[in-house]
Each structure stands twice: as structure tokens, then as C-alpha cells.
Amino acid sequence: MIGGGKDAFIGAVHRIAANIDGQVELCCGALSINPQIAKESGDDLFLAPDRIYDNYEQLISAESQLPAEKRIDFVTIVTPNFAHFAPAMMALDHGFNVVIEKPIALSLEEAKELQQKVAETGLTLCLTHTYSGYPMVKQAKQMVKDGAFGKIRKIMVEYPQGWLSTLTEREGNAGAAWRTDPKKSGKSGCMGDIGTHAAQLAEYISGLKISKVCADLNIVVEGRGLDDDGNVLLKFDNGANGVLIATQIAAGEENALKIKIYGEKGGLEWHQMEPNTLLVKWLDQPAQVYRTGQPYLSEAAKHNTRVPGGHPEGYLEAFANIYRNFALTLRAKLNGETPTEAMLDFPRVEDGVRGMAFIENVVASNASDQKWFDFKL
Amino acid sequence: MIGGGKDAFIGAVHRIAANIDGQVELCCGALSINPQIAKESGDDLFLAPDRIYDNYEQLISAESQLPAEKRIDFVTIVTPNFAHFAPAMMALDHGFNVVIEKPIALSLEEAKELQQKVAETGLTLCLTHTYSGYPMVKQAKQMVKDGAFGKIRKIMVEYPQGWLSTLTEREGNAGAAWRTDPKKSGKSGCMGDIGTHAAQLAEYISGLKISKVCADLNIVVEGRGLDDDGNVLLKFDNGANGVLIATQIAAGEENALKIKIYGEKGGLEWHQMEPNTLLVKWLDQPAQVYRTGQPYLSEAAKHNTRVPGGHPEGYLEAFANIYRNFALTLRAKLNGETPTEAMLDFPRVEDGVRGMAFIENVVASNASDQKWFDFKL
Amino acid sequence: MIGGGKDAFIGAVHRIAANIDGQVELCCGALSINPQIAKESGDDLFLAPDRIYDNYEQLISAESQLPAEKRIDFVTIVTPNFAHFAPAMMALDHGFNVVIEKPIALSLEEAKELQQKVAETGLTLCLTHTYSGYPMVKQAKQMVKDGAFGKIRKIMVEYPQGWLSTLTEREGNAGAAWRTDPKKSGKSGCMGDIGTHAAQLAEYISGLKISKVCADLNIVVEGRGLDDDGNVLLKFDNGANGVLIATQIAAGEENALKIKIYGEKGGLEWHQMEPNTLLVKWLDQPAQVYRTGQPYLSEAAKHNTRVPGGHPEGYLEAFANIYRNFALTLRAKLNGETPTEAMLDFPRVEDGVRGMAFIENVVASNASDQKWFDFKL
Amino acid sequence: MIGGGKDAFIGAVHRIAANIDGQVELCCGALSINPQIAKESGDDLFLAPDRIYDNYEQLISAESQLPAEKRIDFVTIVTPNFAHFAPAMMALDHGFNVVIEKPIALSLEEAKELQQKVAETGLTLCLTHTYSGYPMVKQAKQMVKDGAFGKIRKIMVEYPQGWLSTLTEREGNAGAAWRTDPKKSGKSGCMGDIGTHAAQLAEYISGLKISKVCADLNIVVEGRGLDDDGNVLLKFDNGANGVLIATQIAAGEENALKIKIYGEKGGLEWHQMEPNTLLVKWLDQPAQVYRTGQPYLSEAAKHNTRVPGGHPEGYLEAFANIYRNFALTLRAKLNGETPTEAMLDFPRVEDGVRGMAFIENVVASNASDQKWFDFKL
């Protein structure tokens, strides 16, 4: 693991997610740019002292020289955005598969280089767009794919958070500080941090691709370095229209990602904060409440579920589904087998490229007086 | 009553709303353009045979010649949009106050003429934007006005319906037929029919005015004569941003008007389909569930409530609040008194003008390649 | 109307409910035992001065001597419980149909006398168990009757209120004062006031009859004259078991009547405070959300609905359904027609007798050390 | 681990819960009474071949002879109820701490023997009453303890499941088979399996003890060997009353444990299936929505939370909280430190004794004609 030292939020989440199924073991780390913190964090995690490294270069070099049976199988990168690209490239160059926290890099260009490198090496890059790991999201995707709703006509996705309602970045919140700093976070704040999740979720479930955007990005809290709020009108490649709202100044909201998709025959609605329920709506028939863990669900939903219905699964389990599918894919490849579609159902480098393109397109659209902006890859 | 014969939806709603409080009595009607239906409808409603009229001209003329104690106090116009203006003008000219179903007219120009006429005559015109009649909407407005949330920063309002998911207008649905016919409905379908409600609600609660729009209107169901779907980016006069979504092709939705408003210190959320709950969110404190009929509510909310907490009030009561406040205003004026602010809290001709302006602005914005369009009155 | 003067809660509710459909007109009243209040209340309601009476005896005598076309068709009794029986008997004796607020009387004996009188006179007595008037309750009853859930096995009904959490009756709350006074309220407080509603609802939807009870009634707030809380284990005549909880000391609750019924194949759940939703649960299939105003509903539900889906109906509309069906029944009888089953779907004297029996049985069970107590009529 | 081989539900849950925080490592197992399955299950879990045992006797003997630094620290017993007591006693006798799935044993007598043994050995026994591990349950307990609601007056706890609506035990469902077999499950089916959870939750949050019961247990599905349904009236040691409903024949229900507690000043409501919300109700003030992960929560709630607000935690995290607190307690004891109150916040042998007493008391009450039955320990 690169990054993710003490008190870093997302590093701990990655470790729990990797631990849950007992299929992945944390063996080494360059857990902080501060060697003292890196050392202490490694000790806390019971790492062997000689596998606690000072930085990612050391980690990748040293591990690549270990014998195969001792060497790690993949590297997880949980640093701020600006420190994704270099370690990922180096890891791939040294033959390691990679897990990266989203967004994949600082720019579309970097993302494309990673895509090229993945193609050349045949290695696997996993991007942790967690929300597509929920069982009910899998169910939603499957129902759309099966044509249950007919042609998709409209997508409404909103992602309101409230934690940047004040200048949190100046109150000692490290996560807020780098996320609002263009050098560390990239060209967009809110749209990069959470807008990309919303866009990925919309495309994942619908199977459609965004083809045009009309964006309004805002810096609502005075003195902030990057957008903390934005609204985007969308067109999809099948002609459907949509709206994506992402904001971090919605005071009182937690992490309220919601999506509604409508087709000719019905629609669906899913809320991340009550993730085990998928509301399915029909023309002229009562809506149905699909629930995690039930026998009537698709294989895709069942494959990504651990406990029986009524025992709520949450964010960590969704995250763990991404790790598990990634681990199953690696194991299959190590065993010379072809991973199944179910194993391959985790976000990859292509999602990273689309995510960076989303950021660059909405930033460009926002800067333009023209209404519609073609989505460019 | 003009319009509102047998089987017309909104006419019956107006009669119930007027009846509820026992303050208004239906005395006469020109209930249909078909005299036979007009007659039968009048009989069903126990109207005196000599006050069942063939058309609105007859009704207004005849009633205006009755002695004051027998004559009606106001005229309710519940015809399709294209037949609002003429009877309203004639009624005002003959000294009658007027209730009109929204939108007020076919064009902004007509709306302004009505506004002019109202100003000249000193009569009262009431526009039934029902949703602003709910007690929890009153509470929301009051809390915003009192500064509970600080400066308002963002407004998200959505109004999905599903009843036009198919070409209902060709399947014998009279309401669908005129609403999708530009000659009878005006320049917009969905935005006129329900988008205006959403815009009025957003302005009513927030106390802000829309200052810019960027609209995407769509005819989703092939063969339809007017937009059945639309998304609008908004700017308000205090700098807040917003999104308004109105659609009638959201298959499986009923009448799911929802609004979320965020300020510096917190926010609020209200759903028309569960209207007795107002969710109030705070930075760093638990959200609160405000409920109709509770002692802690504002006077404005209490004034518009009939039963104790826990006895749900609904759409008809919200509608009746508009009638009651209108009736209280008329009575005060008849008695030579000045109506109180609480009595005057019903939508009036100014709302009608803004509603027509909303329609014309979003239609113009939709036709333009320019992103932002200044809202013109 | 007998009772229901200024500021009396339930009298105003009856008037609104009767007004809504324009089928009933309030013509006279003995609205208070205080003649001054009776007079003022009558004036407020636009009653003719000569039909504002000082007491119920005067009202019934005078009205019975009016010519048929001017005379009232029925009497509504909205006095406290102790003043139900005498005016009801006198009204029936003088040929008037009767509407009574529940519970029907002070004792089972009185209820049976009323039942006898109704049988003798052939007149109609309507008891306003409001909650059985909701469209989704009609739908629930129909689905059970149609066997959708197979044999019913278990019923859980709860009715928590919080308004008697303190000694409200000594703080000037007139409604609390008579309800907690055995002389005015009868043998039970909470079980009479709201337990009877819960029992009636359970029997109404399930079509079953309570056959045994095991009751625990409590005076939770020290100093109170009657039970303010109670829990009852139930057995039904088909062998199903159940639990009925009614309490008025559930601090923070409004009027949270909820019922869950389970059969062999599925179950249903309905909450009075969100009355337009009926949750229908199935073995091994997703739950379904039935909603007021939808085309897939039963005729019984549709007959008791006024507005299209998504326009919430509430307590007053449920109340009005009882009045409307009662009025339709009277009109049919006046016209020499046989009322249809849909018209006759309102609570009648038999429900009153069962309600009084429920009160007497739970009071007796509570006083007994024996676990199960056969329900005696 | 003893029990918990392939396809056993609760064994896998224990492993995930133990894994999540990376503080516990599975080292050995006697995972099935079938040695072949035990072997295969151990291999799947990457156990060392020489630590995959054929039965619990072998496991405990062999592990107790290993050097301290290699030896396990505790044994987890996830067998059916009848096979809890013997391995637990043997483990304690050999110096191992113990985790047992609830209920603790087959009888109150066994439970008391375990309690005695724990007292003698000074070891720790942890009982996995999962539901008390949720952060919002901790918050609820803390608020009651802090007197936020005043004296507690009433507790309503219900636990409906539907999975035994048919004779599942004859359809190859192994979990259903042993749970409905008195020899393997004990004196009660439903009350033992889930009623004990409900009782423990009520006592845990309220800090009260059940002092009287009046039970109605039922075998609803014909041919079943033990109760599958039951309703219990309760009295608590402070005079509060309550109702506990547990049923496994509520067709269409998943795992719908809900609790409502009312005091003099307000009340609380928590639903296991939406566990991150705690609804807090107040006399005359709006209800509040407490949410997992928020800064305003008690230390107890925060200590048992892993991710920020809005990232839902679920059943596995609640389960993991029990393991984590148990592990923290063991580590403190191993280090010669006194565990803090927060560490000791997991169900222990005393909960096991009360759970078995609950079963025996409700079974005896059910068999009796007497209404109230004193709760005997």
C-alpha cells in the first residue's frame, strides 16, 4: 500500500475492504511521505519491519526483487490525486497489478498513458469507484441490460454533500485541503471528487455513454481554490437526456448519492445511503421494492452479496466487492484461467480515462458560453 | 364556475376545495362548451336551473345584472389554458373577482394585460398554484425568511410525472389532448403544465427570483406536439444557483414534486407526496422532522391547517387553503377592512405574469445555442 | 348537528367531511350545552336563526315537525361519549337517521339498545370509525378477501399517541378532561378512545373477529382517572393470533396508527400517517407499493378516491368517504332503491356494539389474573 | 473456530467480522463434524494443514499444548445450540477465552455452569448478540442513560421474519432443520433464535431488566417441532410496561427487528434494516434524525464506527464491533491493563444467562393459565 497512513480516511477503508473476505493480505507499505509516520503506521498494521518502506520507489524496487512466492501481487495507491500517476506507472513497469483510488490521475493525458501502459503490460488496473460495487447497483444494471425498462430516456443523478459548506480546508481538515488545491487535486474539486462517481454510476447502470454536457460549476464558498458545486445537463449516446448535480456545499447532507433512471416501460431509483433497496417503478403497475440478499435477484447481485436479506450490507462491503472481484481476476490470471464476466465486474483503466475526460469536459464546458459541448475522449 | 363539467378533473377539485370550509357556495355555472353537458353537470351540482348558463358570456352578463345580495362574488375559470384570458377579462370588466387555474393565460402578453386590468379595477385575481398552499411549504418559507439557513445558495426542484410516457393524447385522454396541443396549451407542454408549479414553489419558499435560465426542453415521445420533458439550470437574483427538472415521461412516477433548498447553515427538503413532513437539515446537528399540526410551527403554517398533528392533510386541503385565503381577502375587502398578510397569502396575478415569463424564457433559451439566458419579464 | 360548537375539534371535522362532496348541507344545530355558545356557533356557520336550538331535545322535536322537504335527513352527534345514547335514541324514535362519533355509547348495554332500535325502525346509524374510510384500507380489505395472502395468521396493530404524556387534562385541555373522566368517557380511556379504532381496523381489513383477549391496561401518568396505555394479546376466530397496542403516553408520537397483517403467502402494512401507500409483501417476490389513485386498484379503493395518484388524500377525505357512503345509502333508500355494497361500506351500529364489547372485554381481562379471556358480545 | 464449515451462514459471518479490523487471525479450525468437509473448509480458508482438526476436543487439546506465542488466544463456537456447552466448558478449562454464537447453551442450567466457570477462570466469554453492536444502538443506550428521555415508561420491540412461513426445515434448509428440532435448538424455536435478541436489545438500550412476562407462543406452521411465533407482554423492574413480538412466519419480512422506547420527555425508534438512523422524538419539539458517523454523537457511538457519515455501515460492522471490543479487552488483559468501559461493551456470559432465563420464562409462562409470570433467573 502506497499512502494510507494513520488517520488517512481512504487508506483504512481500502484495508478493511481488502481484509473482509480473507483473500488479500497486506504485506508491505510506503504509508506516508513522512518516514516516521510511515514506520508507526506500518507497526500498527503488524507489517514486517523490513517491508515498511520510506517511499513508493523503494517499495516497488524492493518488492520486485523478492522471490515470486513472497512478492506482493498488486500495489494499492491511496495517495492524493497528484500522486497517483507516477507510482502507478512504476508499479506497472515492474510487473505489479494496481489498485488506484479515483480519480485515476491529474489529467486525461496521464490517464491515457496509464491505459496505454496497461494495454502493453497485460496487467490489471482497478479503480475504486465504490458505488458500482453495491449489490442493488448490480441488480439495476442487469435489469436495464435485460431490457426491463425498454429504451432509457432520462437519467437524474445527484450527489449532495455538505462537508465543504464552510472553509474546512483552513480549519485543519487535511482531506479538504488537498481536495481544494488545484495542484494536488487537478482541474476540478467537486466534479473530480464526487461528480466522477455520479457520472460513472450513471454510465455503469444505464450502459450508456455521455455524449454532450452543459456545465455550470461554482465556487460557492468564497476563498476556495476549486469548484465546490456544479450542475450539468447531459445527453447520452442513445439520445436520452439527463442531469447530474454534485455539490459539497449542501449544508446538512452527508453523502447522499441518488440516481433515478427512466425508460419506456418503467424506471428505477437507488439511494446510496439506503443501499439495500432498489425501487423499481412501472407504468400502471405497483412499484416493487427489490432488496439485497433475496432469492429473486440476478446472479450479478447475488455474487456481490455476503449475508442473507435483512442483514444490511454497506459501503465497506461494496468496496470489498471491488477488491474481491479484482482478487478473483488476478487469481484466475495467475492460474492461467480466463476470468469470468462476474470476476471482471470492477472499474478499470477505461473507467479512469472516462472519469478524467468527464472532468476535463465539464471544466471546458463551464468556461464556454456555448450551451452544448461534445464529450471528447 | 366556467368550465369544470362532468369528468373534468380540475373543476371537481376546485369545487371540493371551495366547499371544504363552508365559506363559499357554488351558485351558477357555464360548465361546458356543450350546452347539454353544461345542463346535466349543473343539475348534478344542484344549481338552480336559471343559473346554469350555456357559455361564459351569458354567465357574466346575467350575473352582473342580478341584485348585489344574490349576485356571485367571484368567477372561477377552470377551462383549458387557451380559454382563460377572455372570460377573465370580461369578468374583471363586469366587476367580478376571479380565480384562474394556472397557467394564467396563453402568453406573457395576455398575462400582462390581465395584470393591468386587475390594477385598474382593484379587483382580486387568484391563481391556483396549489403547492404553495401546503402548511409545510408555509413553514419552509417562514424559516427561510427568518434567516434560519442564512443566505440561500442552491435550489434543486424536480417534478417528475409518468402519465405522458405513451401517446396518451391519442388514447382518448382529453386532458392529455389539449395539454399537448400548442393551440390550446400555449408555447410549452410540460414546462407550462408543471414546470411553472416547480418554478413558483422555488421562488415562493426561497423569496428569490430566477434571473437566468439555461433550458433543455425535449419531446421524448415521438409524435407529440409539445415538450413533455425538460431540464433547466437556474441562477437566482442573490447569486444562488439551481436546477429545475420537470418531466411527464418519467414512467412509474405519479406527481413527485420535490424541493431541496440549501443555505449557509442548513437546508430543507419537502416532498409533495408526503406533504406533512418538512425535513430540516443542519450543519453538525441532527436533522429535524417538522410536521403539520404541531405547536412549534409558525403562525403561517398553523393558519393553513385544519386538523391536529398526525391526521394527514393532503392536496385538497392545500387547494382549499388558497380558496380560504382568497375568500377571507374578499370578505375583508367587502367589509371595508384591510386583509392581513395571512389572508393575502395566495398566488395572484403577479405569479401568473412570472409563470408566463418562465414559460417564454425557457422556450427561448431552449431554442438558443447560448448557455445563459437572462430572465426577461 | 348535536355538539360540535366553536373550538370543538371533532365537530369541525364532521362538518368538513360532510361538506367536501357537496351532497350534504348543515341545516340546524344544537351545538353546545351553553346556549350562548350554541347561538354564536350557529351564526358562524350561517344557520338560520330559527334552526339554532338550545338542546338536542328541542332540535329533534322541532325538526320532526317540519314538512318533509325542509326537514333534516339525519342527525350528527358529536358530543362526548356520555351524551351519545340519549339523543341517538330520541332521533331514531323520531324517524331520523343518525351519525355518531365513536365509541357509540357509554356501555355495551346502551349499544345493544341502539342496535335493537335501529333494527326496529329500519333507519341507518353510521359510526365514524374514520380509519376504515381510507382508500388503501379498502384495497387491503379487498386483497385479503380475495385470498391474495391465503389464510391470515397474524395481526399486529399499534396506535401510539403522545398527547397525554403529561396531565394535560389539568392544563385546560377540554378534550383531555372528559376523555380521562370515567363519568363522561366510560370504563376505559385509551382503549375506548383509540383502542377501539385499532380493533375495528384489524377486524375490518382481515374480515376476522377477535375471539379472545389478554389485556394489560395501565395508568402511566400518575393522577389520571382512566387508562392511558394498554397492550392486548389477541386470538381471532380463525385461529390467527395478534397484538394490539394503544397508548397515549408515547411521548413524541402524533397519531401513529399502523397495522401489519400476515397470511400464508404474504402480508400487508399500512400507516395512517402516510395513508396513500399500502405495502404488500410476498414470499420470495419483491414487495409492492400500492398507491391511492392508481388504475390497478380495486373498485372499492377507486370508489373512495377523489383525485388522481400522487395528489395525497388525507384524514378529511377518509372521513368524507364515510359521510359520502352514508349519504349515498340514505339517498338510495329515499329513492326506494337498494344501496349497493359500495354504498353500504361505512361503519354501522354493529361496529358500535363490537367496539363497546371490545372495551368491556379488555377492561374485564385487565382486572383478571387469568391469561385468556373469551370475547363476549 | 469450532463449526462454521462451508456453506454454514453464521461461521462465515464470524470470520468476516473478525477479519475486518485486521486485529484477529484465524489460525485453526474444527469446522465440521464431517472430517472431509472440515478438511476442505480449512483448506479454503488457508489454514495450515496441521491445524485443521477433526473435532473440538482435538482442537482444544492440541492448541493448548502449543507454545504461548503460537497458540490461539480464543476459541469461537458457531455450532448449533446443542453443541455450545461442551466445547465452551472444555475451552475455558484449558485456559482459552471463548466467543459463542447466541443463545449461549441449551438450558439455563448450562448457562449458569458457564457463568460459574468464567468466574473461576477469570477468562472472558463473549456472546454475539450482534444487534447491540450497532453505533446507533450505542447512541440510544447512552441517551437513555444520560436521562434525555426521563424515566422510561414503555418499550415496544418487534422482530418479524418470514423465512419459516413454510416447512422450510423439510425442504433441505439445514439451518431451519436444527432450529426447529428441540434436541438441537432447546426449549424454544423462535423465542430462542430471535426473541432473545429482541429481549437483549430492549434491556441493553433501556438499562432495565424484565421482571414479569405473559407469553403466547405458537406453532403456526403445522408439523413444526417448536414455536415459530410469539407475543409477550412485559413488565420491567422500574414499572415500565412493554411488548415483545418475535415471529418467523411473517411472510415477506426479512429481518425486521425494530424497537421503540418512550420516556417522560420523549422517545426513540431504531430499525435494524436501516441501522444508521436513530429517530429521536420529543414532546412539543420536532423529532431529530441522529445518524451514524456524525460529530454530535456520543463517544460510545463513535468508538463503534469506522467510516464517515453517509457511508452506510451494516450488520457485518456491528458484528465486527463485538469482535473488536472483545479483542481489545483480551489485548488489555494480556498486557496487564484494565480494559476500559468502551472495550468491555460487548455481550458476555451474564447476557447468556439472562437469554436462557428469558427462554425458560416465556416457555413456562406460555404453558400457564396465569396471566403474569415473575421472571426467574
Short mmCIF file of N, CA, C and O in Angstrom, two decimals, chain C residues 48-108:
data_model
loop_
_atom_site.label_atom_id
_atom_site.label_comp_id
_atom_site.label_asym_id
_atom_site.label_seq_id
_atom_site.Cartn_x
_atom_site.Cartn_y
_atom_site.Cartn_z
N ALA C 48 -79.80 29.25 9.82
CA ALA C 48 -80.96 30.13 10.00
C ALA C 48 -81.21 30.25 11.51
O ALA C 48 -81.16 29.24 12.23
N PRO C 49 -81.47 31.46 11.98
CA PRO C 49 -81.62 31.67 13.43
C PRO C 49 -82.67 30.75 14.05
O PRO C 49 -82.49 30.28 15.16
N ASP C 50 -83.72 30.45 13.32
CA ASP C 50 -84.78 29.62 13.93
C ASP C 50 -84.42 28.14 13.94
O ASP C 50 -85.20 27.33 14.41
N ARG C 51 -83.26 27.81 13.40
CA ARG C 51 -82.85 26.40 13.45
C ARG C 51 -81.58 26.24 14.30
O ARG C 51 -80.89 25.23 14.21
N ILE C 52 -81.28 27.25 15.06
CA ILE C 52 -80.23 27.13 16.07
C ILE C 52 -80.94 26.83 17.39
O ILE C 52 -81.69 27.68 17.91
N TYR C 53 -80.73 25.61 17.88
CA TYR C 53 -81.51 25.18 19.05
C TYR C 53 -80.65 25.20 20.32
O TYR C 53 -79.43 25.19 20.26
N ASP C 54 -81.38 25.19 21.45
CA ASP C 54 -80.67 25.24 22.74
C ASP C 54 -80.19 23.87 23.18
O ASP C 54 -79.22 23.76 23.95
N ASN C 55 -80.89 22.83 22.75
CA ASN C 55 -80.50 21.49 23.20
C ASN C 55 -81.03 20.47 22.21
O ASN C 55 -81.82 20.80 21.31
N TYR C 56 -80.60 19.23 22.38
CA TYR C 56 -80.93 18.23 21.37
C TYR C 56 -82.42 17.90 21.38
O TYR C 56 -83.01 17.60 20.34
N GLU C 57 -83.06 17.94 22.57
CA GLU C 57 -84.49 17.61 22.62
C GLU C 57 -85.28 18.60 21.74
O GLU C 57 -86.13 18.19 20.93
N GLN C 58 -84.94 19.87 21.92
CA GLN C 58 -85.59 20.90 21.12
C GLN C 58 -85.36 20.67 19.62
O GLN C 58 -86.29 20.74 18.82
N LEU C 59 -84.13 20.39 19.28
CA LEU C 59 -83.80 20.19 17.87
C LEU C 59 -84.61 19.05 17.28
O LEU C 59 -85.24 19.20 16.21
N ILE C 60 -84.61 17.93 17.95
CA ILE C 60 -85.29 16.76 17.37
C ILE C 60 -86.80 17.00 17.29
O ILE C 60 -87.44 16.72 16.27
N SER C 61 -87.35 17.55 18.34
CA SER C 61 -88.80 17.84 18.32
C SER C 61 -89.16 18.79 17.20
O SER C 61 -90.06 18.52 16.40
N ALA C 62 -88.45 19.89 17.17
CA ALA C 62 -88.80 20.93 16.20
C ALA C 62 -88.62 20.43 14.77
O ALA C 62 -89.49 20.61 13.91
N GLU C 63 -87.49 19.78 14.52
CA GLU C 63 -87.23 19.33 13.15
C GLU C 63 -88.24 18.27 12.71
O GLU C 63 -88.62 18.22 11.54
N SER C 64 -88.65 17.43 13.66
CA SER C 64 -89.57 16.34 13.26
C SER C 64 -90.93 16.91 12.89
O SER C 64 -91.73 16.21 12.26
N GLN C 65 -91.19 18.16 13.28
CA GLN C 65 -92.49 18.74 12.93
C GLN C 65 -92.44 19.57 11.64
O GLN C 65 -93.47 20.05 11.16
N LEU C 66 -91.23 19.71 11.08
CA LEU C 66 -91.13 20.44 9.81
C LEU C 66 -91.67 19.58 8.68
O LEU C 66 -91.70 18.35 8.75
N PRO C 67 -92.09 20.24 7.60
CA PRO C 67 -92.52 19.46 6.43
C PRO C 67 -91.34 18.66 5.86
O PRO C 67 -90.17 19.07 5.97
N ALA C 68 -91.65 17.51 5.28
CA ALA C 68 -90.63 16.57 4.83
C ALA C 68 -89.55 17.23 3.97
O ALA C 68 -88.35 16.95 4.12
N GLU C 69 -89.94 18.11 3.08
CA GLU C 69 -88.95 18.66 2.15
C GLU C 69 -88.00 19.65 2.84
O GLU C 69 -86.95 19.97 2.32
N LYS C 70 -88.36 20.09 4.01
CA LYS C 70 -87.50 21.04 4.72
C LYS C 70 -86.73 20.38 5.85
O LYS C 70 -85.64 20.84 6.24
N ARG C 71 -87.32 19.31 6.33
CA ARG C 71 -86.78 18.60 7.48
C ARG C 71 -85.41 17.99 7.17
O ARG C 71 -85.13 17.64 6.03
N ILE C 72 -84.58 17.89 8.20
CA ILE C 72 -83.28 17.24 8.01
C ILE C 72 -83.46 15.76 7.73
O ILE C 72 -84.48 15.17 8.09
N ASP C 73 -82.44 15.17 7.07
CA ASP C 73 -82.49 13.73 6.78
C ASP C 73 -81.81 12.90 7.87
O ASP C 73 -82.10 11.74 8.02
N PHE C 74 -80.86 13.53 8.54
CA PHE C 74 -80.19 12.76 9.60
C PHE C 74 -79.61 13.73 10.62
O PHE C 74 -79.46 14.93 10.35
N VAL C 75 -79.28 13.17 11.78
CA VAL C 75 -78.69 13.93 12.88
C VAL C 75 -77.27 13.44 13.10
O VAL C 75 -77.03 12.23 13.07
N THR C 76 -76.34 14.38 13.29
CA THR C 76 -74.96 14.01 13.63
C THR C 76 -74.72 14.32 15.10
O THR C 76 -74.96 15.47 15.52
N ILE C 77 -74.21 13.34 15.86
CA ILE C 77 -73.99 13.52 17.30
C ILE C 77 -72.49 13.51 17.57
O ILE C 77 -71.82 12.49 17.38
N VAL C 78 -71.97 14.65 17.97
CA VAL C 78 -70.51 14.77 18.17
C VAL C 78 -70.19 15.25 19.58
O VAL C 78 -69.19 15.92 19.81
N THR C 79 -71.05 14.90 20.50
CA THR C 79 -70.85 15.21 21.93
C THR C 79 -69.86 14.21 22.53
O THR C 79 -69.54 13.20 21.92
N PRO C 80 -69.41 14.47 23.77
CA PRO C 80 -68.62 13.45 24.46
C PRO C 80 -69.42 12.15 24.63
O PRO C 80 -70.67 12.17 24.58
N ASN C 81 -68.70 11.06 24.89
CA ASN C 81 -69.31 9.72 24.89
C ASN C 81 -70.59 9.61 25.70
O ASN C 81 -71.55 8.96 25.28
N PHE C 82 -70.60 10.23 26.88
CA PHE C 82 -71.75 10.04 27.77
C PHE C 82 -73.03 10.64 27.19
O PHE C 82 -74.13 10.30 27.63
N ALA C 83 -72.89 11.52 26.23
CA ALA C 83 -74.06 12.19 25.66
C ALA C 83 -74.33 11.71 24.25
O ALA C 83 -74.79 12.46 23.39
N HIS C 84 -74.04 10.44 23.98
CA HIS C 84 -74.36 9.85 22.67
C HIS C 84 -75.73 9.17 22.68
O HIS C 84 -76.51 9.28 21.75
N PHE C 85 -75.93 8.39 23.75
CA PHE C 85 -77.05 7.45 23.75
C PHE C 85 -78.42 8.15 23.68
O PHE C 85 -79.25 7.83 22.81
N ALA C 86 -78.64 9.07 24.59
CA ALA C 86 -79.98 9.67 24.69
C ALA C 86 -80.39 10.37 23.40
O ALA C 86 -81.47 10.09 22.85
N PRO C 87 -79.56 11.27 22.85
CA PRO C 87 -80.01 11.91 21.61
C PRO C 87 -80.14 10.91 20.46
O PRO C 87 -81.03 11.08 19.61
N ALA C 88 -79.29 9.90 20.45
CA ALA C 88 -79.40 8.93 19.36
C ALA C 88 -80.72 8.19 19.45
O ALA C 88 -81.42 8.02 18.43
N MET C 89 -81.11 7.76 20.65
CA MET C 89 -82.38 7.06 20.81
C MET C 89 -83.54 7.97 20.42
O MET C 89 -84.46 7.56 19.70
N MET C 90 -83.47 9.19 20.88
CA MET C 90 -84.57 10.10 20.59
C MET C 90 -84.66 10.38 19.08
O MET C 90 -85.76 10.41 18.51
N ALA C 91 -83.51 10.54 18.45
CA ALA C 91 -83.52 10.81 17.00
C ALA C 91 -84.14 9.62 16.25
O ALA C 91 -84.98 9.80 15.36
N LEU C 92 -83.72 8.44 16.60
CA LEU C 92 -84.26 7.25 15.93
C LEU C 92 -85.76 7.16 16.18
O LEU C 92 -86.55 6.87 15.26
N ASP C 93 -86.14 7.43 17.41
CA ASP C 93 -87.57 7.38 17.73
C ASP C 93 -88.39 8.38 16.91
O ASP C 93 -89.56 8.16 16.63
N HIS C 94 -87.75 9.48 16.54
CA HIS C 94 -88.45 10.48 15.73
C HIS C 94 -88.21 10.32 14.24
O HIS C 94 -88.52 11.21 13.45
N GLY C 95 -87.62 9.19 13.89
CA GLY C 95 -87.53 8.89 12.46
C GLY C 95 -86.29 9.44 11.77
O GLY C 95 -86.22 9.44 10.54
N PHE C 96 -85.32 9.91 12.54
CA PHE C 96 -84.12 10.44 11.90
C PHE C 96 -83.02 9.37 11.87
O PHE C 96 -82.78 8.69 12.86
N ASN C 97 -82.34 9.30 10.75
CA ASN C 97 -81.10 8.54 10.69
C ASN C 97 -80.05 9.26 11.53
O ASN C 97 -80.21 10.45 11.83
N VAL C 98 -78.98 8.53 11.89
CA VAL C 98 -78.04 9.08 12.85
C VAL C 98 -76.60 8.81 12.44
O VAL C 98 -76.27 7.71 11.98
N VAL C 99 -75.75 9.84 12.61
CA VAL C 99 -74.29 9.65 12.56
C VAL C 99 -73.78 9.90 13.98
O VAL C 99 -74.12 10.92 14.58
N ILE C 100 -72.98 8.96 14.51
CA ILE C 100 -72.40 9.17 15.84
C ILE C 100 -70.90 9.03 15.76
O ILE C 100 -70.38 8.11 15.13
N GLU C 101 -70.24 9.93 16.45
CA GLU C 101 -68.80 9.79 16.65
C GLU C 101 -68.59 8.58 17.56
O GLU C 101 -69.35 8.31 18.46
N LYS C 102 -67.50 7.84 17.33
CA LYS C 102 -67.24 6.64 18.13
C LYS C 102 -66.61 7.01 19.48
O LYS C 102 -66.04 8.09 19.55
N PRO C 103 -66.65 6.23 20.55
CA PRO C 103 -67.43 4.99 20.64
C PRO C 103 -68.91 5.31 20.72
O PRO C 103 -69.29 6.41 21.13
N ILE C 104 -69.69 4.36 20.37
CA ILE C 104 -71.12 4.61 20.15
C ILE C 104 -71.85 5.07 21.40
O ILE C 104 -72.80 5.84 21.31
N ALA C 105 -71.38 4.62 22.58
CA ALA C 105 -72.13 4.92 23.80
C ALA C 105 -71.23 4.74 25.01
O ALA C 105 -70.01 4.65 24.89
N LEU C 106 -71.85 4.70 26.19
CA LEU C 106 -71.06 4.54 27.42
C LEU C 106 -70.88 3.08 27.81
O LEU C 106 -70.01 2.76 28.59
N SER C 107 -71.74 2.22 27.31
CA SER C 107 -71.67 0.82 27.74
C SER C 107 -72.16 -0.10 26.64
O SER C 107 -72.85 0.33 25.70
N LEU C 108 -71.80 -1.35 26.77
CA LEU C 108 -72.26 -2.35 25.81
C LEU C 108 -73.79 -2.44 25.83
O LEU C 108 -74.43 -2.60 24.78
#
